[in-house]
Protein backbone atom coordinates (compact mmCIF):
# COMPACT_ATOMS: atom_id res chain seq x y z
CA MET A 1 25.39 -97.42 111.39
CA GLN A 2 27.91 -95.07 113.00
CA LEU A 3 27.45 -92.61 110.11
CA VAL A 4 23.66 -92.69 110.56
CA LEU A 5 23.97 -91.93 114.28
CA THR A 6 26.50 -89.16 113.62
CA SER A 7 24.71 -87.21 110.91
CA GLY A 8 21.45 -88.97 110.06
CA PRO A 9 17.89 -88.58 111.39
CA PHE A 10 18.74 -90.69 114.46
CA ARG A 11 21.89 -88.80 115.45
CA ALA A 12 20.70 -88.02 118.99
CA LEU A 13 20.82 -91.77 119.75
CA ARG A 14 24.61 -91.63 119.70
CA HIS A 15 24.30 -90.28 123.25
CA ARG A 16 24.09 -93.27 125.59
CA ASN A 17 22.02 -91.48 128.23
CA TYR A 18 19.49 -90.42 125.62
CA ARG A 19 19.24 -94.03 124.42
CA TYR A 20 18.28 -95.12 127.95
CA TYR A 21 15.63 -92.42 128.04
CA TRP A 22 14.36 -92.94 124.49
CA PHE A 23 13.93 -96.72 124.52
CA GLY A 24 12.11 -96.59 127.85
CA GLN A 25 9.76 -93.93 126.50
CA ALA A 26 9.20 -95.98 123.33
CA ILE A 27 7.45 -98.65 125.39
CA SER A 28 5.73 -96.39 127.89
CA VAL A 29 3.94 -94.13 125.41
CA ILE A 30 2.25 -97.09 123.71
CA GLY A 31 0.61 -97.92 127.02
CA SER A 32 -0.32 -94.27 127.53
CA TRP A 33 -2.10 -94.09 124.16
CA MET A 34 -3.93 -97.33 124.91
CA GLN A 35 -5.17 -95.81 128.16
CA ASN A 36 -6.09 -92.49 126.51
CA MET A 37 -8.34 -94.16 123.97
CA ALA A 38 -9.82 -96.61 126.49
CA MET A 39 -10.58 -93.85 128.98
CA GLN A 40 -12.23 -91.65 126.35
CA TRP A 41 -14.35 -94.53 125.11
CA LEU A 42 -15.25 -95.58 128.66
CA ALA A 43 -16.37 -92.04 129.49
CA LEU A 44 -18.52 -91.92 126.35
CA GLU A 45 -19.99 -95.35 127.09
CA LEU A 46 -20.84 -94.37 130.68
CA THR A 47 -22.47 -91.05 129.74
CA ASN A 48 -23.22 -91.00 125.97
CA SER A 49 -22.60 -87.24 126.23
CA ALA A 50 -20.12 -85.14 124.26
CA LEU A 51 -20.24 -82.49 126.99
CA LEU A 52 -19.46 -84.94 129.84
CA LEU A 53 -16.67 -86.46 127.75
CA SER A 54 -15.25 -82.97 127.27
CA ILE A 55 -15.32 -82.44 131.05
CA VAL A 56 -13.41 -85.62 131.90
CA THR A 57 -10.80 -84.87 129.24
CA ALA A 58 -10.58 -81.19 130.18
CA ILE A 59 -10.22 -81.81 133.91
CA GLU A 60 -6.80 -83.40 133.42
CA GLN A 61 -5.52 -80.10 132.10
CA VAL A 62 -6.94 -77.94 134.90
CA PRO A 63 -3.83 -78.42 137.12
CA VAL A 64 -1.69 -77.30 134.17
CA MET A 65 -3.65 -74.04 134.11
CA ILE A 66 -3.25 -73.49 137.85
CA LEU A 67 0.15 -74.97 138.68
CA SER A 68 2.21 -74.86 135.49
CA LEU A 69 4.01 -71.56 136.14
CA PHE A 70 4.90 -72.60 139.67
CA ALA A 71 6.02 -76.03 138.45
CA GLY A 72 8.51 -74.39 136.08
CA ALA A 73 9.97 -72.21 138.83
CA ILE A 74 10.30 -75.23 141.14
CA LEU A 75 11.86 -77.38 138.40
CA ASP A 76 14.51 -74.75 137.66
CA ARG A 77 15.70 -75.41 141.23
CA LYS A 78 15.49 -79.23 141.19
CA GLN A 79 17.41 -82.16 139.71
CA LYS A 80 15.32 -83.33 136.76
CA LYS A 81 16.17 -87.04 137.09
CA ARG A 82 14.75 -87.28 140.61
CA VAL A 83 11.56 -85.48 139.61
CA ILE A 84 11.02 -87.77 136.60
CA LEU A 85 11.44 -90.93 138.69
CA ILE A 86 8.81 -89.72 141.14
CA THR A 87 6.29 -88.57 138.53
CA GLN A 88 6.56 -91.72 136.40
CA SER A 89 6.07 -93.92 139.49
CA LEU A 90 2.93 -92.01 140.43
CA LEU A 91 1.52 -92.35 136.90
CA LEU A 92 2.11 -96.11 137.10
CA PHE A 93 0.10 -96.18 140.36
CA PHE A 94 -2.82 -94.24 138.88
CA ALA A 95 -3.02 -96.57 135.88
CA PHE A 96 -3.11 -99.61 138.17
CA VAL A 97 -5.93 -98.07 140.25
CA LEU A 98 -7.90 -97.47 137.05
CA PHE A 99 -7.39 -101.13 136.11
CA LEU A 100 -8.62 -102.32 139.52
CA ILE A 101 -11.84 -100.29 139.59
CA THR A 102 -12.67 -101.25 136.00
CA TYR A 103 -11.83 -104.93 136.48
CA THR A 104 -14.02 -105.13 139.60
CA ASP A 105 -16.84 -103.37 137.70
CA VAL A 106 -17.22 -100.57 140.24
CA VAL A 107 -16.06 -97.78 137.94
CA GLN A 108 -18.26 -94.70 137.73
CA TYR A 109 -17.97 -91.45 135.85
CA TRP A 110 -16.75 -89.51 138.89
CA HIS A 111 -13.87 -92.00 139.30
CA LEU A 112 -12.61 -90.99 135.88
CA VAL A 113 -12.86 -87.31 136.79
CA VAL A 114 -10.88 -87.74 140.03
CA LEU A 115 -8.16 -89.87 138.42
CA ALA A 116 -7.88 -87.45 135.50
CA LEU A 117 -7.40 -84.59 137.96
CA MET A 118 -4.69 -86.48 139.87
CA ARG A 119 -2.89 -87.37 136.64
CA GLY A 120 -3.07 -83.74 135.66
CA VAL A 121 -1.27 -82.62 138.83
CA VAL A 122 1.56 -85.09 138.23
CA THR A 123 1.96 -84.41 134.50
CA THR A 124 2.16 -80.67 135.22
CA PHE A 125 5.57 -81.41 136.72
CA ASP A 126 6.44 -84.43 134.56
CA ASN A 127 6.18 -82.83 131.10
CA PRO A 128 8.47 -79.81 131.57
CA ALA A 129 10.88 -81.94 133.63
CA ARG A 130 11.24 -84.51 130.82
CA GLN A 131 11.46 -81.91 128.06
CA SER A 132 14.06 -79.75 129.81
CA TYR A 133 16.05 -82.90 130.67
CA MET A 134 16.69 -83.70 127.00
CA ILE A 135 19.11 -80.82 126.42
CA ILE A 136 21.17 -82.19 129.34
CA LEU A 137 21.27 -85.58 127.61
CA VAL A 138 22.18 -84.45 124.07
CA GLY A 139 23.26 -80.77 124.09
CA LYS A 140 21.95 -77.87 121.97
CA GLU A 141 23.18 -79.08 118.59
CA ASP A 142 21.24 -82.36 118.74
CA LEU A 143 18.24 -80.99 120.65
CA PRO A 144 15.89 -80.57 117.62
CA ASN A 145 16.72 -84.11 116.59
CA ALA A 146 16.08 -85.41 120.12
CA VAL A 147 12.74 -83.57 120.26
CA GLY A 148 11.84 -84.99 116.86
CA LEU A 149 12.82 -88.55 117.82
CA ASN A 150 10.86 -88.26 121.05
CA SER A 151 7.88 -87.11 119.05
CA MET A 152 8.38 -89.98 116.57
CA ILE A 153 7.96 -92.65 119.24
CA PHE A 154 5.06 -90.71 120.74
CA ASN A 155 3.27 -90.70 117.40
CA LEU A 156 4.23 -94.23 116.43
CA ALA A 157 2.52 -95.14 119.68
CA ARG A 158 -0.45 -93.04 118.55
CA ILE A 159 -0.78 -95.46 115.62
CA ILE A 160 -0.14 -98.66 117.56
CA GLY A 161 -1.83 -97.77 120.86
CA PRO A 162 -5.40 -97.03 119.65
CA ALA A 163 -5.34 -99.96 117.20
CA VAL A 164 -4.24 -102.39 119.93
CA ALA A 165 -6.62 -100.81 122.44
CA SER A 166 -9.64 -101.23 120.13
CA LEU A 167 -8.70 -104.90 119.64
CA ILE A 168 -8.28 -105.46 123.38
CA ILE A 169 -11.56 -103.68 124.21
CA SER A 170 -13.51 -105.85 121.76
CA THR A 171 -11.88 -109.13 122.86
CA VAL A 172 -10.66 -109.26 126.47
CA GLY A 173 -12.10 -106.07 127.96
CA ILE A 174 -11.31 -102.40 128.40
CA GLU A 175 -9.68 -102.88 131.83
CA MET A 176 -6.69 -104.69 130.24
CA CYS A 177 -5.72 -101.44 128.46
CA PHE A 178 -5.22 -99.83 131.87
CA LEU A 179 -3.17 -102.76 133.16
CA ALA A 180 -0.96 -102.66 130.06
CA ASN A 181 -0.32 -98.97 130.65
CA ALA A 182 0.69 -99.57 134.28
CA ILE A 183 3.20 -102.22 133.20
CA SER A 184 4.58 -99.99 130.42
CA PHE A 185 5.93 -97.45 132.94
CA VAL A 186 8.46 -99.99 134.28
CA PRO A 187 10.95 -99.72 131.34
CA VAL A 188 11.03 -95.91 131.40
CA ILE A 189 11.61 -95.86 135.16
CA ILE A 190 14.50 -98.32 134.75
CA GLY A 191 15.90 -96.31 131.81
CA VAL A 192 15.89 -93.00 133.71
CA PHE A 193 17.44 -94.69 136.74
CA LEU A 194 20.39 -95.87 134.59
CA ILE A 195 21.14 -92.37 133.25
CA ASP A 196 24.35 -90.88 134.68
CA ALA A 197 24.25 -87.41 133.11
CA LYS A 198 25.52 -84.60 135.33
CA GLU A 199 23.04 -81.79 135.87
CA PRO A 200 24.12 -78.25 136.72
CA GLN A 201 24.22 -77.64 140.46
CA LYS A 202 21.36 -75.46 141.62
CA GLU A 203 22.27 -72.66 143.99
CA GLU A 204 19.78 -71.07 146.35
CA ASN A 205 19.22 -67.45 145.35
CA GLY A 206 16.90 -66.51 148.20
CA LYS A 207 14.01 -65.70 145.85
CA SER A 208 10.52 -67.00 146.46
CA VAL A 209 8.83 -69.29 143.94
CA PHE A 210 6.34 -66.53 143.17
CA ALA A 211 9.18 -64.07 142.45
CA GLU A 212 10.77 -66.57 140.05
CA VAL A 213 7.43 -67.07 138.30
CA ILE A 214 7.19 -63.32 137.69
CA GLU A 215 10.81 -63.27 136.56
CA GLY A 216 10.09 -66.05 134.04
CA LEU A 217 7.02 -64.26 132.66
CA LYS A 218 9.02 -61.05 132.23
CA TYR A 219 11.78 -62.99 130.47
CA VAL A 220 9.31 -64.38 127.91
CA TYR A 221 7.61 -61.00 127.44
CA MET A 222 10.93 -59.22 126.83
CA THR A 223 12.25 -61.89 124.43
CA LYS A 224 10.37 -61.25 121.17
CA VAL A 225 10.82 -64.66 119.56
CA LEU A 226 9.59 -66.37 122.73
CA LEU A 227 6.57 -64.08 123.07
CA ARG A 228 5.45 -64.58 119.48
CA ALA A 229 5.99 -68.33 119.55
CA ILE A 230 4.06 -68.61 122.83
CA SER A 231 1.19 -66.57 121.32
CA LEU A 232 0.86 -69.11 118.51
CA VAL A 233 1.10 -72.03 120.94
CA LEU A 234 -1.74 -70.46 122.96
CA ILE A 235 -4.00 -70.28 119.90
CA MET A 236 -3.08 -73.80 118.81
CA GLY A 237 -3.61 -75.29 122.27
CA THR A 238 -7.00 -73.65 122.74
CA PHE A 239 -8.68 -74.19 119.37
CA ILE A 240 -6.88 -77.03 117.56
CA LEU A 241 -5.55 -79.55 120.08
CA ASN A 242 -8.96 -80.81 121.22
CA PHE A 243 -8.65 -84.28 119.71
CA ASN A 244 -9.82 -86.08 122.87
CA VAL A 245 -13.27 -84.53 122.47
CA LEU A 246 -13.55 -83.91 118.74
CA ILE A 247 -12.50 -87.30 117.35
CA PRO A 248 -14.66 -89.70 119.43
CA VAL A 249 -17.69 -87.42 118.94
CA TYR A 250 -16.94 -87.10 115.20
CA ALA A 251 -16.48 -90.88 114.86
CA LYS A 252 -19.60 -91.93 116.77
CA LEU A 253 -22.11 -89.12 116.25
CA ALA A 254 -21.10 -87.67 112.86
CA LEU A 255 -19.85 -90.74 110.97
CA GLY A 256 -21.75 -93.45 112.91
CA ARG A 257 -18.67 -95.59 113.68
CA ASN A 258 -17.91 -97.90 116.62
CA GLU A 259 -14.72 -98.18 118.70
CA THR A 260 -12.86 -99.76 115.75
CA GLY A 261 -13.73 -96.83 113.51
CA PHE A 262 -12.66 -94.42 116.25
CA GLY A 263 -9.38 -96.28 116.64
CA LEU A 264 -8.66 -96.10 112.91
CA LEU A 265 -9.22 -92.34 112.87
CA MET A 266 -6.79 -91.98 115.78
CA SER A 267 -4.30 -94.20 113.97
CA SER A 268 -4.67 -92.14 110.79
CA MET A 269 -3.75 -89.03 112.72
CA GLY A 270 -0.88 -90.98 114.27
CA ILE A 271 0.50 -91.84 110.82
CA GLY A 272 0.56 -88.16 109.90
CA SER A 273 2.10 -87.26 113.24
CA LEU A 274 4.84 -89.84 112.74
CA ILE A 275 5.69 -88.34 109.35
CA GLY A 276 5.71 -84.83 110.84
CA ALA A 277 7.95 -85.91 113.72
CA PHE A 278 10.39 -87.57 111.30
CA LEU A 279 10.57 -84.39 109.22
CA THR A 280 11.32 -82.38 112.38
CA ALA A 281 14.05 -84.86 113.34
CA THR A 282 15.77 -84.28 109.99
CA ARG A 283 15.47 -80.50 110.21
CA ARG A 284 18.54 -78.56 111.37
CA LYS A 285 18.11 -76.07 114.20
CA GLU A 286 18.84 -73.18 111.82
CA LYS A 287 15.66 -74.04 109.87
CA ILE A 288 13.35 -73.76 112.90
CA ASN A 289 11.85 -70.27 113.09
CA LEU A 290 8.62 -68.30 113.52
CA ASN A 291 7.75 -68.36 109.81
CA LEU A 292 7.62 -72.15 109.96
CA LEU A 293 5.18 -72.01 112.89
CA PHE A 294 2.87 -69.63 111.00
CA LYS A 295 2.76 -71.98 108.00
CA PHE A 296 1.90 -75.01 110.13
CA ILE A 297 -0.88 -73.42 112.18
CA LEU A 298 -2.62 -71.81 109.19
CA SER A 299 -2.45 -75.06 107.22
CA VAL A 300 -3.96 -77.21 109.99
CA SER A 301 -6.76 -74.64 110.39
CA LEU A 302 -7.72 -75.10 106.74
CA VAL A 303 -7.80 -78.89 107.18
CA TYR A 304 -10.12 -78.43 110.19
CA ILE A 305 -12.53 -76.48 108.00
CA LEU A 306 -12.48 -79.32 105.44
CA LEU A 307 -13.27 -81.84 108.21
CA GLY A 308 -16.18 -79.64 109.25
CA ILE A 309 -17.84 -80.01 105.84
CA ASN A 310 -16.83 -83.64 105.18
CA LYS A 311 -19.33 -86.54 105.38
CA SER A 312 -17.10 -89.38 104.14
CA TYR A 313 -15.27 -91.72 106.53
CA LYS A 314 -12.53 -92.48 103.99
CA VAL A 315 -11.90 -88.79 103.32
CA ALA A 316 -11.84 -88.21 107.09
CA CYS A 317 -9.03 -90.76 107.45
CA VAL A 318 -6.96 -88.89 104.84
CA LEU A 319 -7.65 -85.51 106.42
CA PHE A 320 -6.64 -86.79 109.85
CA VAL A 321 -3.28 -87.83 108.40
CA LEU A 322 -2.79 -84.17 107.44
CA VAL A 323 -3.98 -82.97 110.86
CA GLY A 324 -1.45 -85.22 112.57
CA LEU A 325 1.40 -84.16 110.29
CA LEU A 326 0.77 -80.43 110.67
CA ALA A 327 -0.09 -80.41 114.38
CA ILE A 328 2.96 -82.40 115.45
CA SER A 329 5.22 -80.42 113.13
CA PHE A 330 4.00 -77.25 114.82
CA ASN A 331 4.39 -78.62 118.36
CA THR A 332 7.85 -80.13 117.92
CA SER A 333 9.14 -77.06 116.08
CA ALA A 334 7.70 -74.71 118.74
CA ASN A 335 9.19 -76.84 121.52
CA ALA A 336 12.66 -76.82 119.91
CA LEU A 337 12.50 -73.09 119.08
CA LEU A 338 11.58 -72.17 122.66
CA GLN A 339 14.34 -74.33 124.17
CA LEU A 340 17.00 -73.09 121.76
CA SER A 341 15.97 -69.48 122.38
CA SER A 342 16.02 -69.80 126.20
CA SER A 343 18.93 -69.54 128.61
CA ASP A 344 19.71 -72.44 130.95
CA ASP A 345 18.42 -70.53 133.99
CA PHE A 346 14.97 -70.02 132.45
CA ARG A 347 14.43 -73.10 130.28
CA ALA A 348 12.13 -75.01 132.64
CA ARG A 349 10.07 -71.88 133.24
CA VAL A 350 9.77 -71.21 129.51
CA LEU A 351 8.70 -74.81 128.94
CA SER A 352 6.17 -74.58 131.76
CA ILE A 353 4.64 -71.56 129.99
CA TYR A 354 4.68 -73.59 126.77
CA PHE A 355 2.76 -76.43 128.44
CA LEU A 356 0.40 -73.95 130.08
CA CYS A 357 -0.49 -72.54 126.65
CA ASN A 358 -0.29 -75.87 124.83
CA ALA A 359 -2.16 -78.13 127.26
CA GLY A 360 -3.35 -75.89 130.06
CA THR A 361 -5.81 -74.11 127.78
CA THR A 362 -7.27 -77.44 126.65
CA PRO A 363 -10.05 -77.37 129.31
CA ILE A 364 -11.31 -74.15 127.75
CA GLY A 365 -10.95 -75.55 124.24
CA ASN A 366 -12.55 -78.89 125.21
CA LEU A 367 -15.58 -77.18 126.72
CA PHE A 368 -15.75 -74.83 123.71
CA THR A 369 -15.70 -77.65 121.14
CA GLY A 370 -17.78 -80.04 123.28
CA THR A 371 -20.53 -77.46 123.68
CA ILE A 372 -20.49 -76.54 119.97
CA SER A 373 -20.54 -80.21 118.94
CA GLN A 374 -23.54 -80.89 121.17
CA LYS A 375 -25.52 -77.68 120.60
CA ILE A 376 -24.92 -77.22 116.86
CA SER A 377 -23.61 -80.44 115.25
CA PRO A 378 -20.75 -82.98 115.52
CA TRP A 379 -19.14 -81.26 112.50
CA ALA A 380 -19.29 -77.73 113.89
CA GLY A 381 -16.48 -78.23 116.40
CA PHE A 382 -14.03 -78.59 113.52
CA TYR A 383 -15.00 -75.79 111.15
CA ILE A 384 -15.63 -73.20 113.87
CA SER A 385 -12.29 -74.00 115.55
CA GLY A 386 -10.53 -73.70 112.19
CA LEU A 387 -12.08 -70.32 111.43
CA VAL A 388 -11.30 -68.89 114.88
CA THR A 389 -7.69 -70.08 114.63
CA ILE A 390 -7.19 -68.42 111.23
CA VAL A 391 -8.55 -65.10 112.51
CA LEU A 392 -6.38 -65.07 115.66
CA THR A 393 -3.23 -66.27 113.87
CA THR A 394 -3.67 -63.58 111.23
CA MET A 395 -3.81 -60.98 114.00
CA VAL A 396 -0.49 -62.24 115.42
CA LEU A 397 0.98 -62.35 111.92
CA ILE A 398 -0.02 -58.74 111.20
CA THR A 399 1.35 -57.59 114.55
CA THR A 400 4.63 -59.39 113.89
CA PHE A 401 5.10 -57.78 110.49
CA GLU A 402 4.23 -54.33 111.90
CA ARG A 403 6.85 -54.71 114.62
CA LYS A 404 9.45 -55.85 112.10
CA SER A 405 8.71 -52.79 109.94
CA LEU A 406 9.03 -50.45 112.92
CA GLU A 407 12.32 -52.06 113.92
CA LYS A 408 13.72 -51.62 110.37
CA THR A 409 12.58 -47.98 110.33
CA LYS A 410 14.34 -47.30 113.61
């Protein structure tokens, strides 16, 4: 066991503080995936509209678009542990409110919009805080493994959460998914509270938050590997990571399935994501580079095109395994590459830009795919997104090779 934790795929768990964090997250993310599926299905049941579903899923990412850069600058000044305790407590509260309004049968579509917006504000600070906290818990050498392990539990929950949620919805009611999520935040709050890792002391430099935002943007622009990786994350976040809209619409309107069929598609993608996360956890930091990101994003684009011409539910399940594997491999590798390529003083700001491009562009992508799915067909959201992604990624690829050639010439 000691050998496995020292050199195996679970080596980051040899750090006690990371174990507190990881086991708490392992429980919490199951509840989060249960709520995600239940909320998407509830929105579709209330409206029967792909476009309105896209709005309620997109609205959660609007704060990321507006506040993400400022969140990163603020987080580079703050102690991450304190921020995480506050954000996780607020997310627990929102889940409990959602349970109450659903249980009392007063829930309306606008309630979902407001709660999604409030969750979005909190997660804008929560995500970069948690991600930038991991390097404090495990150090640079074990960071890719920690990112991979974190992604493993996230995607194991993607398998378990929707499957359990679909069972709960069909038996005891959709509101119990929201209650389960509220309860699931308790272990992660306790785990973070027990962590005793020392964070670097933050010194006041007299700069405004706005000045530090500009400084962070310049840092990314001047660091070539960061700029190119962020460009790919922007394309991926806008045109590929629209699962919250694409999958329920595809399941119900294209393949004629109910909530159980929707849950199985989500679980299929979760199986692939789990495999991808495990592969990232076994990958050494020296193997994570831009070429790897190009391979992942072009491959998932091709799978999207196949989904756009597919009419079989069984084939769709297999294709969603591939989508999950490739998408999570891209995200975890991009996350690790950006952290490893950033200095300590800029890491939270770099991660906030990552989340801005990864999740903050989702409202645009959700509206794009939701509109296409409604105006053209439930299949069109996939094949058009895949084609657009290939074109834009090829442009970045060509630009990258041109710059490399110029650098060699000089």
